[in-house]
Amino acid sequence: MNDAPLMLNLIALAPQARAQLLAAGVRMHDVNPRALADSSALAHATDAADRAAIASARLVLTNGTTGLTAAQMQALPQLELVCAFGAGFENIDVTAATERGIAVAHAPNTNGETVADHALALMLAVSRGLVTLDRAVKAGGWESHRAPRPTLNGARLGVVGLGNIGQAIALRAAGFGMSIGYHTRTPRTDGPSHAWQHYANVSELARDSDFLVLACPGGPATHHLVSTEVLAQLGPKGFLVNVARGSVVDTVALIEALCDGVIAGAALDVYETEPEVPSALRMLENVVLTPHISGRSPAALQAQIDVLLANVRAHLSRLPLFAAVNTVRGNRTSG
């Protein structure tokens, strides 16, 4: 890769990804995102290496959860390209980037199949009580833990968001013999979705679902989409599964619903306050929790690395980005 650019990394990065970026000629410097709180970050950085990196970084690596704000962009005088590691970019201020002539790229369609697999695993784990049963048998239990449990076959699935991930989840659920309903702003008529029932209202979808699975983008448009009302509609035999973003669910309302038996259970891979998980969720037996890992598999990781490198190479070669989020006028790439 030409010009040995400096990439400021704001996220936890797998060793495999770091090694491949370095092998491709990308120089990397890790920095805590809080060090870029505002435009005075350069003046207040206490570490000389951080000061040098903030002053010269042309590339930033982040993700949808960590994001990059307008103030953080302002603190990076040489910034040209923001790369989201993965499909999500909800906390990157794309408008501010575009106004500053900063390109934003992401890595769509790289981990969707893995997310869909994980969603089905969560559905089975929470409905069949697998975590509790595993613990019970390892502790010597048996007969008192053999009560019948709900299963997927013949149940009703409601998917919120029918993009690539939502559709992959629905296809897998159909293989289990589930009926499919979904919520999007407009009905989908392409592919197998023409046979599935569209709901314009999430509460109505929840009312008609045994499993409500969230596979929609995060951000302001879906903030607390799953509310007290939606949970009440899902009902005491219903399960909530979230592989979308923590912000989609009103966490306080969810905890109350789980404690009061308003819904049967929940399986969560994402949280509003991650990596912090509310203690109430950690204490409940009718909840299955995983650490935002639904999109992580060896194949998905490699696909994300490949797209990241493709975006960086395209930018440095003054070519269209492989997966652009915005369109910027001119070219800030230094020669």
mmCIF file of C-alpha atoms in Angstrom:
data_model
loop_
_atom_site.group_PDB
_atom_site.id
_atom_site.type_symbol
_atom_site.label_atom_id
_atom_site.label_comp_id
_atom_site.label_asym_id
_atom_site.label_seq_id
_atom_site.Cartn_x
_atom_site.Cartn_y
_atom_site.Cartn_z
ATOM 1 C CA MET A 1 0.000 0.000 0.000
ATOM 2 C CA ASN A 2 1.397 3.389 -0.992
ATOM 3 C CA ASP A 3 2.114 6.307 1.346
ATOM 4 C CA ALA A 4 2.061 4.294 4.634
ATOM 5 C CA PRO A 5 -0.977 6.151 6.037
ATOM 6 C CA LEU A 6 -1.599 6.469 9.761
ATOM 7 C CA MET A 7 -4.861 4.962 10.982
ATOM 8 C CA LEU A 8 -6.196 6.037 14.364
ATOM 9 C CA ASN A 9 -7.942 3.029 15.894
ATOM 10 C CA LEU A 10 -10.780 3.614 18.376
ATOM 11 C CA ILE A 11 -12.014 0.038 18.882
ATOM 12 C CA ALA A 12 -10.918 -3.318 20.227
ATOM 13 C CA LEU A 13 -9.431 -5.057 17.224
ATOM 14 C CA ALA A 14 -8.861 -8.779 16.764
ATOM 15 C CA PRO A 15 -5.167 -9.703 16.416
ATOM 16 C CA GLN A 16 -5.904 -11.197 12.989
ATOM 17 C CA ALA A 17 -7.302 -7.886 11.764
ATOM 18 C CA ARG A 18 -4.440 -5.871 13.213
ATOM 19 C CA ALA A 19 -1.839 -8.178 11.677
ATOM 20 C CA GLN A 20 -3.383 -7.955 8.217
ATOM 21 C CA LEU A 21 -3.658 -4.166 8.353
ATOM 22 C CA LEU A 22 -0.020 -3.856 9.383
ATOM 23 C CA ALA A 23 1.030 -6.345 6.686
ATOM 24 C CA ALA A 24 -0.823 -4.200 4.143
ATOM 25 C CA GLY A 25 1.290 -1.211 5.135
ATOM 26 C CA VAL A 26 -1.184 0.635 7.359
ATOM 27 C CA ARG A 27 0.451 2.253 10.362
ATOM 28 C CA MET A 28 -1.833 2.051 13.393
ATOM 29 C CA HIS A 29 -2.130 3.980 16.624
ATOM 30 C CA ASP A 30 -4.688 3.041 19.280
ATOM 31 C CA VAL A 31 -6.369 5.836 21.175
ATOM 32 C CA ASN A 32 -9.236 6.009 23.651
ATOM 33 C CA PRO A 33 -12.179 7.743 21.938
ATOM 34 C CA ARG A 34 -12.548 9.949 25.009
ATOM 35 C CA ALA A 35 -9.178 11.475 24.156
ATOM 36 C CA LEU A 36 -10.936 13.052 21.156
ATOM 37 C CA ALA A 37 -13.707 14.673 23.145
ATOM 38 C CA ASP A 38 -13.445 18.029 21.360
ATOM 39 C CA SER A 39 -11.265 20.158 19.124
ATOM 40 C CA SER A 40 -8.858 20.856 21.991
ATOM 41 C CA ALA A 41 -7.839 17.190 22.147
ATOM 42 C CA LEU A 42 -4.525 17.863 20.440
ATOM 43 C CA ALA A 43 -3.544 20.546 22.938
ATOM 44 C CA HIS A 44 -4.600 18.514 25.963
ATOM 45 C CA ALA A 45 -3.215 15.117 24.958
ATOM 46 C CA THR A 46 -0.599 14.223 27.548
ATOM 47 C CA ASP A 47 1.059 11.422 25.623
ATOM 48 C CA ALA A 48 3.476 12.590 22.915
ATOM 49 C CA ALA A 49 2.591 9.641 20.685
ATOM 50 C CA ASP A 50 -1.113 10.464 21.008
ATOM 51 C CA ARG A 51 -0.465 14.104 20.123
ATOM 52 C CA ALA A 52 1.494 13.112 17.046
ATOM 53 C CA ALA A 53 -1.146 10.596 15.958
ATOM 54 C CA ILE A 54 -4.066 13.012 16.444
ATOM 55 C CA ALA A 55 -2.219 15.662 14.457
ATOM 56 C CA SER A 56 -1.349 13.424 11.510
ATOM 57 C CA ALA A 57 -3.961 10.648 11.267
ATOM 58 C CA ARG A 58 -5.612 10.489 7.855
ATOM 59 C CA LEU A 59 -7.744 7.459 8.621
ATOM 60 C CA VAL A 60 -9.950 6.486 11.571
ATOM 61 C CA LEU A 61 -11.168 2.997 12.356
ATOM 62 C CA THR A 62 -14.306 2.799 14.491
ATOM 63 C CA ASN A 63 -17.613 0.926 14.515
ATOM 64 C CA GLY A 64 -21.299 1.714 14.776
ATOM 65 C CA THR A 65 -21.348 1.561 18.554
ATOM 66 C CA THR A 66 -18.253 3.694 19.184
ATOM 67 C CA GLY A 67 -18.923 6.030 16.259
ATOM 68 C CA LEU A 68 -17.217 9.363 15.618
ATOM 69 C CA THR A 69 -18.798 12.713 16.487
ATOM 70 C CA ALA A 70 -18.462 16.072 14.777
ATOM 71 C CA ALA A 71 -16.339 17.319 17.690
ATOM 72 C CA GLN A 72 -14.020 14.343 17.366
ATOM 73 C CA MET A 73 -13.660 14.954 13.632
ATOM 74 C CA GLN A 74 -12.805 18.572 14.362
ATOM 75 C CA ALA A 75 -9.987 17.345 16.603
ATOM 76 C CA LEU A 76 -8.374 15.475 13.688
ATOM 77 C CA PRO A 77 -6.990 18.103 11.284
ATOM 78 C CA GLN A 78 -5.766 15.629 8.620
ATOM 79 C CA LEU A 79 -8.716 13.250 8.654
ATOM 80 C CA GLU A 80 -9.811 12.010 5.211
ATOM 81 C CA LEU A 81 -11.563 8.693 5.742
ATOM 82 C CA VAL A 82 -13.643 7.157 8.551
ATOM 83 C CA CYS A 83 -14.045 3.386 8.321
ATOM 84 C CA ALA A 84 -16.685 1.496 10.273
ATOM 85 C CA PHE A 85 -15.554 -2.045 11.010
ATOM 86 C CA GLY A 86 -18.785 -3.810 10.152
ATOM 87 C CA ALA A 87 -22.072 -2.721 8.634
ATOM 88 C CA GLY A 88 -23.272 -0.360 11.374
ATOM 89 C CA PHE A 89 -22.415 3.351 11.368
ATOM 90 C CA GLU A 90 -25.265 4.806 13.435
ATOM 91 C CA ASN A 91 -23.025 6.797 15.805
ATOM 92 C CA ILE A 92 -20.803 8.255 13.083
ATOM 93 C CA ASP A 93 -21.914 11.787 12.297
ATOM 94 C CA VAL A 94 -22.140 11.282 8.541
ATOM 95 C CA THR A 95 -23.573 14.757 7.953
ATOM 96 C CA ALA A 96 -20.636 16.402 9.729
ATOM 97 C CA ALA A 97 -18.188 14.215 7.822
ATOM 98 C CA THR A 98 -19.738 15.126 4.497
ATOM 99 C CA GLU A 99 -19.657 18.834 5.339
ATOM 100 C CA ARG A 100 -15.936 18.512 6.114
ATOM 101 C CA GLY A 101 -15.173 16.537 2.956
ATOM 102 C CA ILE A 102 -14.438 13.393 4.968
ATOM 103 C CA ALA A 103 -15.396 10.093 3.357
ATOM 104 C CA VAL A 104 -17.198 7.447 5.408
ATOM 105 C CA ALA A 105 -17.072 3.750 4.551
ATOM 106 C CA HIS A 106 -18.435 0.597 6.138
ATOM 107 C CA ALA A 107 -18.484 -3.161 5.546
ATOM 108 C CA PRO A 108 -22.014 -4.301 4.696
ATOM 109 C CA ASN A 109 -23.006 -7.891 3.984
ATOM 110 C CA THR A 110 -19.948 -9.303 5.716
ATOM 111 C CA ASN A 111 -21.406 -10.891 8.841
ATOM 112 C CA GLY A 112 -25.128 -11.145 8.206
ATOM 113 C CA GLU A 113 -25.225 -14.928 7.951
ATOM 114 C CA THR A 114 -23.360 -15.226 11.242
ATOM 115 C CA VAL A 115 -25.795 -12.812 12.923
ATOM 116 C CA ALA A 116 -28.723 -14.836 11.602
ATOM 117 C CA ASP A 117 -27.238 -18.071 12.933
ATOM 118 C CA HIS A 118 -26.747 -16.450 16.332
ATOM 119 C CA ALA A 119 -30.314 -15.149 16.376
ATOM 120 C CA LEU A 120 -31.672 -18.658 15.902
ATOM 121 C CA ALA A 121 -29.321 -19.942 18.598
ATOM 122 C CA LEU A 122 -30.666 -17.298 20.982
ATOM 123 C CA MET A 123 -34.252 -18.185 20.104
ATOM 124 C CA LEU A 124 -33.618 -21.823 20.918
ATOM 125 C CA ALA A 125 -31.583 -21.063 24.033
ATOM 126 C CA VAL A 126 -34.190 -18.812 25.634
ATOM 127 C CA SER A 127 -37.273 -20.825 24.669
ATOM 128 C CA ARG A 128 -35.838 -24.232 25.509
ATOM 129 C CA GLY A 129 -34.117 -22.938 28.657
ATOM 130 C CA LEU A 130 -30.783 -24.362 27.559
ATOM 131 C CA VAL A 131 -28.568 -22.248 29.810
ATOM 132 C CA THR A 132 -30.599 -23.021 32.935
ATOM 133 C CA LEU A 133 -30.896 -26.708 32.065
ATOM 134 C CA ASP A 134 -27.172 -27.017 31.401
ATOM 135 C CA ARG A 135 -26.415 -25.472 34.775
ATOM 136 C CA ALA A 136 -28.967 -27.699 36.519
ATOM 137 C CA VAL A 137 -27.682 -30.961 35.057
ATOM 138 C CA LYS A 138 -24.066 -30.037 35.833
ATOM 139 C CA ALA A 139 -25.190 -29.446 39.438
ATOM 140 C CA GLY A 140 -26.717 -32.949 39.593
ATOM 141 C CA GLY A 141 -30.312 -32.027 38.806
ATOM 142 C CA TRP A 142 -32.560 -34.083 36.563
ATOM 143 C CA GLU A 143 -36.235 -34.914 37.046
ATOM 144 C CA SER A 144 -37.361 -31.536 38.388
ATOM 145 C CA HIS A 145 -35.973 -29.820 35.285
ATOM 146 C CA ARG A 146 -37.787 -31.900 32.651
ATOM 147 C CA ALA A 147 -40.927 -29.800 32.275
ATOM 148 C CA PRO A 148 -42.034 -29.195 28.667
ATOM 149 C CA ARG A 149 -40.599 -26.051 27.076
ATOM 150 C CA PRO A 150 -41.748 -24.008 24.050
ATOM 151 C CA THR A 151 -40.050 -24.685 20.733
ATOM 152 C CA LEU A 152 -39.791 -23.057 17.323
ATOM 153 C CA ASN A 153 -41.758 -25.421 15.116
ATOM 154 C CA GLY A 154 -45.255 -24.077 14.567
ATOM 155 C CA ALA A 155 -44.509 -20.828 16.405
ATOM 156 C CA ARG A 156 -44.951 -17.331 14.991
ATOM 157 C CA LEU A 157 -41.896 -15.190 14.266
ATOM 158 C CA GLY A 158 -42.017 -11.405 14.031
ATOM 159 C CA VAL A 159 -38.911 -9.780 12.538
ATOM 160 C CA VAL A 160 -38.349 -6.053 12.981
ATOM 161 C CA GLY A 161 -36.266 -5.014 9.979
ATOM 162 C CA LEU A 162 -36.110 -7.134 6.838
ATOM 163 C CA GLY A 163 -32.771 -6.200 5.366
ATOM 164 C CA ASN A 164 -30.203 -8.863 4.567
ATOM 165 C CA ILE A 165 -29.955 -9.971 8.199
ATOM 166 C CA GLY A 166 -33.675 -9.935 8.896
ATOM 167 C CA GLN A 167 -34.362 -11.906 5.748
ATOM 168 C CA ALA A 168 -31.668 -14.460 6.629
ATOM 169 C CA ILE A 169 -33.255 -14.922 10.063
ATOM 170 C CA ALA A 170 -36.703 -15.362 8.521
ATOM 171 C CA LEU A 171 -35.457 -17.953 6.035
ATOM 172 C CA ARG A 172 -33.878 -19.976 8.817
ATOM 173 C CA ALA A 173 -37.045 -19.726 10.898
ATOM 174 C CA ALA A 174 -39.118 -20.911 7.958
ATOM 175 C CA GLY A 175 -36.915 -24.000 7.889
ATOM 176 C CA PHE A 176 -38.051 -24.683 11.456
ATOM 177 C CA GLY A 177 -41.671 -24.521 10.336
ATOM 178 C CA MET A 178 -42.392 -21.082 11.771
ATOM 179 C CA SER A 179 -44.831 -18.613 10.246
ATOM 180 C CA ILE A 180 -43.255 -15.244 9.407
ATOM 181 C CA GLY A 181 -44.398 -11.676 9.921
ATOM 182 C CA TYR A 182 -42.221 -8.594 9.630
ATOM 183 C CA HIS A 183 -42.171 -4.849 10.163
ATOM 184 C CA THR A 184 -40.570 -2.411 7.732
ATOM 185 C CA ARG A 185 -41.594 1.065 6.623
ATOM 186 C CA THR A 186 -42.831 -0.330 3.319
ATOM 187 C CA PRO A 187 -43.734 -3.913 2.365
ATOM 188 C CA ARG A 188 -41.089 -6.050 0.687
ATOM 189 C CA THR A 189 -42.187 -7.792 -2.502
ATOM 190 C CA ASP A 190 -38.905 -9.284 -3.652
ATOM 191 C CA GLY A 191 -37.685 -12.825 -3.036
ATOM 192 C CA PRO A 192 -39.417 -14.993 -0.453
ATOM 193 C CA SER A 193 -40.756 -12.001 1.484
ATOM 194 C CA HIS A 194 -43.814 -11.807 -0.770
ATOM 195 C CA ALA A 195 -45.180 -14.816 1.140
ATOM 196 C CA TRP A 196 -44.651 -13.225 4.567
ATOM 197 C CA GLN A 197 -47.084 -10.879 6.291
ATOM 198 C CA HIS A 198 -46.114 -7.232 6.528
ATOM 199 C CA TYR A 199 -47.067 -5.179 9.587
ATOM 200 C CA ALA A 200 -46.960 -1.401 9.491
ATOM 201 C CA ASN A 201 -47.029 -1.257 13.298
ATOM 202 C CA VAL A 202 -44.523 -2.951 15.645
ATOM 203 C CA SER A 203 -47.127 -3.371 18.399
ATOM 204 C CA GLU A 204 -49.400 -5.296 16.062
ATOM 205 C CA LEU A 205 -46.487 -7.472 14.958
ATOM 206 C CA ALA A 206 -45.633 -8.183 18.607
ATOM 207 C CA ARG A 207 -49.277 -9.070 19.312
ATOM 208 C CA ASP A 208 -49.201 -11.725 16.591
ATOM 209 C CA SER A 209 -45.740 -13.128 17.445
ATOM 210 C CA ASP A 210 -44.360 -15.759 19.788
ATOM 211 C CA PHE A 211 -40.824 -14.538 19.071
ATOM 212 C CA LEU A 212 -40.074 -10.885 18.304
ATOM 213 C CA VAL A 213 -36.590 -10.630 16.785
ATOM 214 C CA LEU A 214 -34.944 -7.247 16.288
ATOM 215 C CA ALA A 215 -32.745 -6.945 13.187
ATOM 216 C CA CYS A 216 -33.140 -3.253 12.362
ATOM 217 C CA PRO A 217 -30.544 -0.454 12.318
ATOM 218 C CA GLY A 218 -29.863 1.603 15.423
ATOM 219 C CA GLY A 219 -30.012 5.379 15.613
ATOM 220 C CA PRO A 220 -32.691 7.973 16.397
ATOM 221 C CA ALA A 221 -35.320 6.468 14.084
ATOM 222 C CA THR A 222 -35.476 3.222 16.059
ATOM 223 C CA HIS A 223 -34.627 4.503 19.557
ATOM 224 C CA HIS A 224 -36.779 2.638 22.116
ATOM 225 C CA LEU A 225 -38.910 1.204 19.339
ATOM 226 C CA VAL A 226 -39.589 -1.683 21.706
ATOM 227 C CA SER A 227 -41.501 0.053 24.473
ATOM 228 C CA THR A 228 -43.735 -0.905 27.381
ATOM 229 C CA GLU A 229 -46.657 -1.098 24.946
ATOM 230 C CA VAL A 230 -44.846 -3.398 22.521
ATOM 231 C CA LEU A 231 -43.753 -5.727 25.320
ATOM 232 C CA ALA A 232 -47.305 -5.881 26.644
ATOM 233 C CA GLN A 233 -48.490 -6.886 23.176
ATOM 234 C CA LEU A 234 -45.827 -9.610 22.962
ATOM 235 C CA GLY A 235 -47.368 -11.072 26.086
ATOM 236 C CA PRO A 236 -46.583 -13.656 28.765
ATOM 237 C CA LYS A 237 -45.787 -16.419 26.291
ATOM 238 C CA GLY A 238 -43.639 -14.245 24.029
ATOM 239 C CA PHE A 239 -39.862 -13.995 23.756
ATOM 240 C CA LEU A 240 -37.802 -10.966 22.702
ATOM 241 C CA VAL A 241 -34.499 -11.461 20.856
ATOM 242 C CA ASN A 242 -32.210 -8.517 20.074
ATOM 243 C CA VAL A 243 -29.312 -8.805 17.622
ATOM 244 C CA ALA A 244 -29.795 -5.230 16.361
ATOM 245 C CA ARG A 245 -28.679 -2.409 18.664
ATOM 246 C CA GLY A 246 -29.274 -1.932 22.365
ATOM 247 C CA SER A 247 -30.884 1.445 21.753
ATOM 248 C CA VAL A 248 -33.835 -0.207 19.990
ATOM 249 C CA VAL A 249 -35.142 -1.497 23.339
ATOM 250 C CA ASP A 250 -36.251 0.534 26.340
ATOM 251 C CA THR A 251 -34.111 -1.332 28.871
ATOM 252 C CA VAL A 252 -36.033 -0.178 31.933
ATOM 253 C CA ALA A 253 -39.311 -1.292 30.371
ATOM 254 C CA LEU A 254 -37.754 -4.638 29.407
ATOM 255 C CA ILE A 255 -36.481 -5.348 32.922
ATOM 256 C CA GLU A 256 -39.890 -4.530 34.378
ATOM 257 C CA ALA A 257 -41.601 -6.776 31.818
ATOM 258 C CA LEU A 258 -39.254 -9.672 32.603
ATOM 259 C CA CYS A 259 -39.626 -9.291 36.364
ATOM 260 C CA ASP A 260 -43.403 -8.972 36.239
ATOM 261 C CA GLY A 261 -44.034 -11.835 33.806
ATOM 262 C CA VAL A 262 -45.299 -9.504 31.092
ATOM 263 C CA ILE A 263 -43.166 -11.515 28.623
ATOM 264 C CA ALA A 264 -41.759 -15.030 28.941
ATOM 265 C CA GLY A 265 -38.120 -14.184 28.389
ATOM 266 C CA ALA A 266 -35.481 -12.347 26.399
ATOM 267 C CA ALA A 267 -32.213 -13.160 24.672
ATOM 268 C CA LEU A 268 -29.906 -10.214 24.116
ATOM 269 C CA ASP A 269 -26.635 -9.732 22.285
ATOM 270 C CA VAL A 270 -26.644 -5.919 22.471
ATOM 271 C CA TYR A 271 -27.291 -3.419 25.261
ATOM 272 C CA GLU A 272 -27.945 0.287 25.642
ATOM 273 C CA THR A 273 -25.005 0.730 28.004
ATOM 274 C CA GLU A 274 -22.605 -1.878 26.616
ATOM 275 C CA PRO A 275 -20.156 -3.113 27.605
ATOM 276 C CA GLU A 276 -21.896 -2.481 30.926
ATOM 277 C CA VAL A 277 -24.901 -4.785 31.393
ATOM 278 C CA PRO A 278 -27.567 -3.863 33.977
ATOM 279 C CA SER A 279 -27.280 -6.070 37.051
ATOM 280 C CA ALA A 280 -31.015 -6.806 36.901
ATOM 281 C CA LEU A 281 -30.580 -8.486 33.518
ATOM 282 C CA ARG A 282 -27.633 -10.507 34.778
ATOM 283 C CA MET A 283 -29.655 -11.835 37.709
ATOM 284 C CA LEU A 284 -32.747 -13.001 35.810
ATOM 285 C CA GLU A 285 -33.214 -16.675 34.966
ATOM 286 C CA ASN A 286 -35.468 -15.962 31.991
ATOM 287 C CA VAL A 287 -32.759 -14.020 30.150
ATOM 288 C CA VAL A 288 -29.923 -15.269 27.928
ATOM 289 C CA LEU A 289 -27.050 -12.816 27.433
ATOM 290 C CA THR A 290 -24.141 -12.793 24.996
ATOM 291 C CA PRO A 291 -21.432 -10.093 24.662
ATOM 292 C CA HIS A 292 -22.285 -8.473 21.295
ATOM 293 C CA ILE A 293 -20.802 -11.430 19.478
ATOM 294 C CA SER A 294 -23.598 -12.291 17.060
ATOM 295 C CA GLY A 295 -21.637 -11.082 14.045
ATOM 296 C CA ARG A 296 -18.342 -12.663 15.006
ATOM 297 C CA SER A 297 -17.088 -15.781 13.269
ATOM 298 C CA PRO A 298 -13.792 -16.495 11.509
ATOM 299 C CA ALA A 299 -15.433 -16.121 8.089
ATOM 300 C CA ALA A 300 -17.217 -12.888 9.033
ATOM 301 C CA LEU A 301 -14.059 -11.391 10.536
ATOM 302 C CA GLN A 302 -12.075 -12.080 7.396
ATOM 303 C CA ALA A 303 -14.798 -10.599 5.211
ATOM 304 C CA GLN A 304 -14.811 -7.418 7.320
ATOM 305 C CA ILE A 305 -11.019 -7.159 7.079
ATOM 306 C CA ASP A 306 -11.165 -7.622 3.307
ATOM 307 C CA VAL A 307 -13.742 -4.853 2.872
ATOM 308 C CA LEU A 308 -11.866 -2.530 5.229
ATOM 309 C CA LEU A 309 -8.671 -2.973 3.250
ATOM 310 C CA ALA A 310 -10.568 -2.564 -0.030
ATOM 311 C CA ASN A 311 -11.980 0.762 1.200
ATOM 312 C CA VAL A 312 -8.594 2.016 2.390
ATOM 313 C CA ARG A 313 -6.828 1.001 -0.814
ATOM 314 C CA ALA A 314 -9.512 2.607 -2.968
ATOM 315 C CA HIS A 315 -9.315 5.858 -1.003
ATOM 316 C CA LEU A 316 -5.533 6.056 -1.217
ATOM 317 C CA SER A 317 -5.664 5.282 -4.945
ATOM 318 C CA ARG A 318 -8.285 8.030 -5.488
ATOM 319 C CA LEU A 319 -10.825 5.431 -6.614
ATOM 320 C CA PRO A 320 -14.478 5.084 -5.554
ATOM 321 C CA LEU A 321 -14.801 3.426 -2.169
ATOM 322 C CA PHE A 322 -15.756 -0.230 -2.143
ATOM 323 C CA ALA A 323 -18.609 0.464 0.296
ATOM 324 C CA ALA A 324 -19.233 4.188 0.680
ATOM 325 C CA VAL A 325 -21.709 5.630 3.160
ATOM 326 C CA ASN A 326 -21.574 9.215 1.887
ATOM 327 C CA THR A 327 -20.523 11.175 -1.161
ATOM 328 C CA VAL A 328 -17.935 13.931 -0.741
ATOM 329 C CA ARG A 329 -16.945 16.608 -3.202
ATOM 330 C CA GLY A 330 -13.346 16.806 -4.236
ATOM 331 C CA ASN A 331 -10.614 14.584 -2.890
ATOM 332 C CA ARG A 332 -8.801 15.279 0.356
ATOM 333 C CA THR A 333 -6.266 12.506 -0.216
ATOM 334 C CA SER A 334 -2.793 13.982 -0.062
ATOM 335 C CA GLY A 335 -0.499 13.055 -2.867
#
